[in-house]
C-alpha cells in the first residue's frame, strides 16, 4: 500500500451536466500537470455526451476530449478527492470534512456555439494554471510532487 503523503493530490471538477466546464477543467489539469495530479470530473445530472462546441474549443488548444463521456457525481468520488471544484452545481455536491472546496463561477456553455465557449475555456485555463501553482505550494498532504 502506498504512503498517502507520497500520493498525488486528487482533484474533482463538478458541474451539472459534466459536458462542458468540468470536462474542460479536467482536460486542462491533466494536460498541464500530467501525473502530478489525479483528476476526475462528474456531473449532478450528466448529459449524454460532451458538448460538441466544447470539444471543438478544446481541440483548438490541441487537447482532444472527443472520447470523454459525462459521468455521474458520486459521494465516493467526492470522498476520494482532496480538492473539489464546483461550477454551477449548487448544493448537489456532498460536503465531507477535511476536503478543500472551491466554487468557480463561470458561464454555462450548454447550448452555446464555439464562439461563446472560447472565453469560458480561456477563463478555465487561467483558473487551472492558478490551481496548479497553488497545489505546488500547498501543505505536503495536497501538494503536487
PDB file of C-alpha atoms in Angstrom, residues 1-76:
ATOM      1  CA  UNK A   1       0.000   0.000   0.000  1.00  0.00           C
ATOM      2  CA  UNK A   2       1.463   3.368  -0.985  1.00  0.00           C
ATOM      3  CA  UNK A   3       2.140   6.070   1.547  1.00  0.00           C
ATOM      4  CA  UNK A   4      -0.679   8.647   1.351  1.00  0.00           C
ATOM      5  CA  UNK A   5       1.808  11.507   1.796  1.00  0.00           C
ATOM      6  CA  UNK A   6       3.540  10.497  -1.457  1.00  0.00           C
ATOM      7  CA  UNK A   7       0.290  10.175  -3.389  1.00  0.00           C
ATOM      8  CA  UNK A   8      -0.524  12.974  -5.826  1.00  0.00           C
ATOM      9  CA  UNK A   9      -3.376  15.303  -4.864  1.00  0.00           C
ATOM     10  CA  UNK A  10      -6.755  14.291  -6.239  1.00  0.00           C
ATOM     11  CA  UNK A  11      -8.942  16.961  -7.818  1.00  0.00           C
ATOM     12  CA  UNK A  12     -12.606  16.571  -8.743  1.00  0.00           C
ATOM     13  CA  UNK A  13     -14.346  19.038 -11.072  1.00  0.00           C
ATOM     14  CA  UNK A  14     -18.144  19.092 -10.869  1.00  0.00           C
ATOM     15  CA  UNK A  15     -20.772  20.822 -12.987  1.00  0.00           C
ATOM     16  CA  UNK A  16     -24.382  19.964 -13.712  1.00  0.00           C
ATOM     17  CA  UNK A  17     -24.046  18.045 -16.984  1.00  0.00           C
ATOM     18  CA  UNK A  18     -20.320  17.123 -16.952  1.00  0.00           C
ATOM     19  CA  UNK A  19     -20.432  18.061 -20.615  1.00  0.00           C
ATOM     20  CA  UNK A  20     -18.661  21.415 -20.641  1.00  0.00           C
ATOM     21  CA  UNK A  21     -16.958  23.296 -17.813  1.00  0.00           C
ATOM     22  CA  UNK A  22     -15.861  20.324 -15.712  1.00  0.00           C
ATOM     23  CA  UNK A  23     -14.672  18.439 -18.803  1.00  0.00           C
ATOM     24  CA  UNK A  24     -12.562  21.421 -19.918  1.00  0.00           C
ATOM     25  CA  UNK A  25     -11.108  21.917 -16.440  1.00  0.00           C
ATOM     26  CA  UNK A  26     -10.239  18.228 -16.082  1.00  0.00           C
ATOM     27  CA  UNK A  27      -8.648  18.163 -19.524  1.00  0.00           C
ATOM     28  CA  UNK A  28      -6.554  21.267 -18.853  1.00  0.00           C
ATOM     29  CA  UNK A  29      -5.384  19.960 -15.474  1.00  0.00           C
ATOM     30  CA  UNK A  30      -4.488  16.568 -16.946  1.00  0.00           C
ATOM     31  CA  UNK A  31      -2.722  18.212 -19.887  1.00  0.00           C
ATOM     32  CA  UNK A  32      -0.769  20.737 -17.788  1.00  0.00           C
ATOM     33  CA  UNK A  33       0.008  18.744 -14.626  1.00  0.00           C
ATOM     34  CA  UNK A  34       0.233  15.245 -16.048  1.00  0.00           C
ATOM     35  CA  UNK A  35       0.661  12.525 -13.457  1.00  0.00           C
ATOM     36  CA  UNK A  36       1.445  15.012 -10.679  1.00  0.00           C
ATOM     37  CA  UNK A  37      -2.315  15.230 -10.036  1.00  0.00           C
ATOM     38  CA  UNK A  38      -5.156  12.685 -10.194  1.00  0.00           C
ATOM     39  CA  UNK A  39      -8.082  14.262 -11.991  1.00  0.00           C
ATOM     40  CA  UNK A  40     -11.777  13.380 -12.056  1.00  0.00           C
ATOM     41  CA  UNK A  41     -14.859  15.123 -13.363  1.00  0.00           C
ATOM     42  CA  UNK A  42     -18.536  14.441 -12.820  1.00  0.00           C
ATOM     43  CA  UNK A  43     -21.981  15.973 -13.055  1.00  0.00           C
ATOM     44  CA  UNK A  44     -25.006  16.106 -10.813  1.00  0.00           C
ATOM     45  CA  UNK A  45     -27.230  15.406 -13.860  1.00  0.00           C
ATOM     46  CA  UNK A  46     -24.854  14.141 -16.582  1.00  0.00           C
ATOM     47  CA  UNK A  47     -25.645  14.730 -20.244  1.00  0.00           C
ATOM     48  CA  UNK A  48     -25.494  12.012 -22.889  1.00  0.00           C
ATOM     49  CA  UNK A  49     -22.345  13.444 -24.475  1.00  0.00           C
ATOM     50  CA  UNK A  50     -19.786  16.210 -24.143  1.00  0.00           C
ATOM     51  CA  UNK A  51     -20.932  19.450 -25.771  1.00  0.00           C
ATOM     52  CA  UNK A  52     -19.586  19.428 -29.374  1.00  0.00           C
ATOM     53  CA  UNK A  53     -18.690  23.144 -29.154  1.00  0.00           C
ATOM     54  CA  UNK A  54     -16.592  22.352 -26.056  1.00  0.00           C
ATOM     55  CA  UNK A  55     -14.839  19.521 -27.910  1.00  0.00           C
ATOM     56  CA  UNK A  56     -14.092  21.930 -30.775  1.00  0.00           C
ATOM     57  CA  UNK A  57     -12.854  24.700 -28.475  1.00  0.00           C
ATOM     58  CA  UNK A  58     -10.506  22.320 -26.669  1.00  0.00           C
ATOM     59  CA  UNK A  59      -9.231  20.902 -29.983  1.00  0.00           C
ATOM     60  CA  UNK A  60      -8.194  24.462 -30.864  1.00  0.00           C
ATOM     61  CA  UNK A  61      -5.818  24.191 -27.892  1.00  0.00           C
ATOM     62  CA  UNK A  62      -4.530  20.800 -29.018  1.00  0.00           C
ATOM     63  CA  UNK A  63      -6.488  18.853 -26.385  1.00  0.00           C
ATOM     64  CA  UNK A  64      -8.765  16.069 -27.650  1.00  0.00           C
ATOM     65  CA  UNK A  65     -11.718  15.355 -25.367  1.00  0.00           C
ATOM     66  CA  UNK A  66     -13.912  13.800 -28.059  1.00  0.00           C
ATOM     67  CA  UNK A  67     -13.797  10.373 -26.385  1.00  0.00           C
ATOM     68  CA  UNK A  68     -14.828  11.666 -22.945  1.00  0.00           C
ATOM     69  CA  UNK A  69     -18.182  10.570 -21.547  1.00  0.00           C
ATOM     70  CA  UNK A  70     -20.113  12.524 -18.900  1.00  0.00           C
ATOM     71  CA  UNK A  71     -20.088  10.747 -15.547  1.00  0.00           C
ATOM     72  CA  UNK A  72     -22.474  10.906 -12.611  1.00  0.00           C
ATOM     73  CA  UNK A  73     -21.309  12.544  -9.395  1.00  0.00           C
ATOM     74  CA  UNK A  74     -20.946  10.055  -6.540  1.00  0.00           C
ATOM     75  CA  UNK A  75     -20.209  10.541  -2.870  1.00  0.00           C
ATOM     76  CA  UNK A  76     -17.258   8.158  -3.324  1.00  0.00           C
TER      77      UNK A  76
END
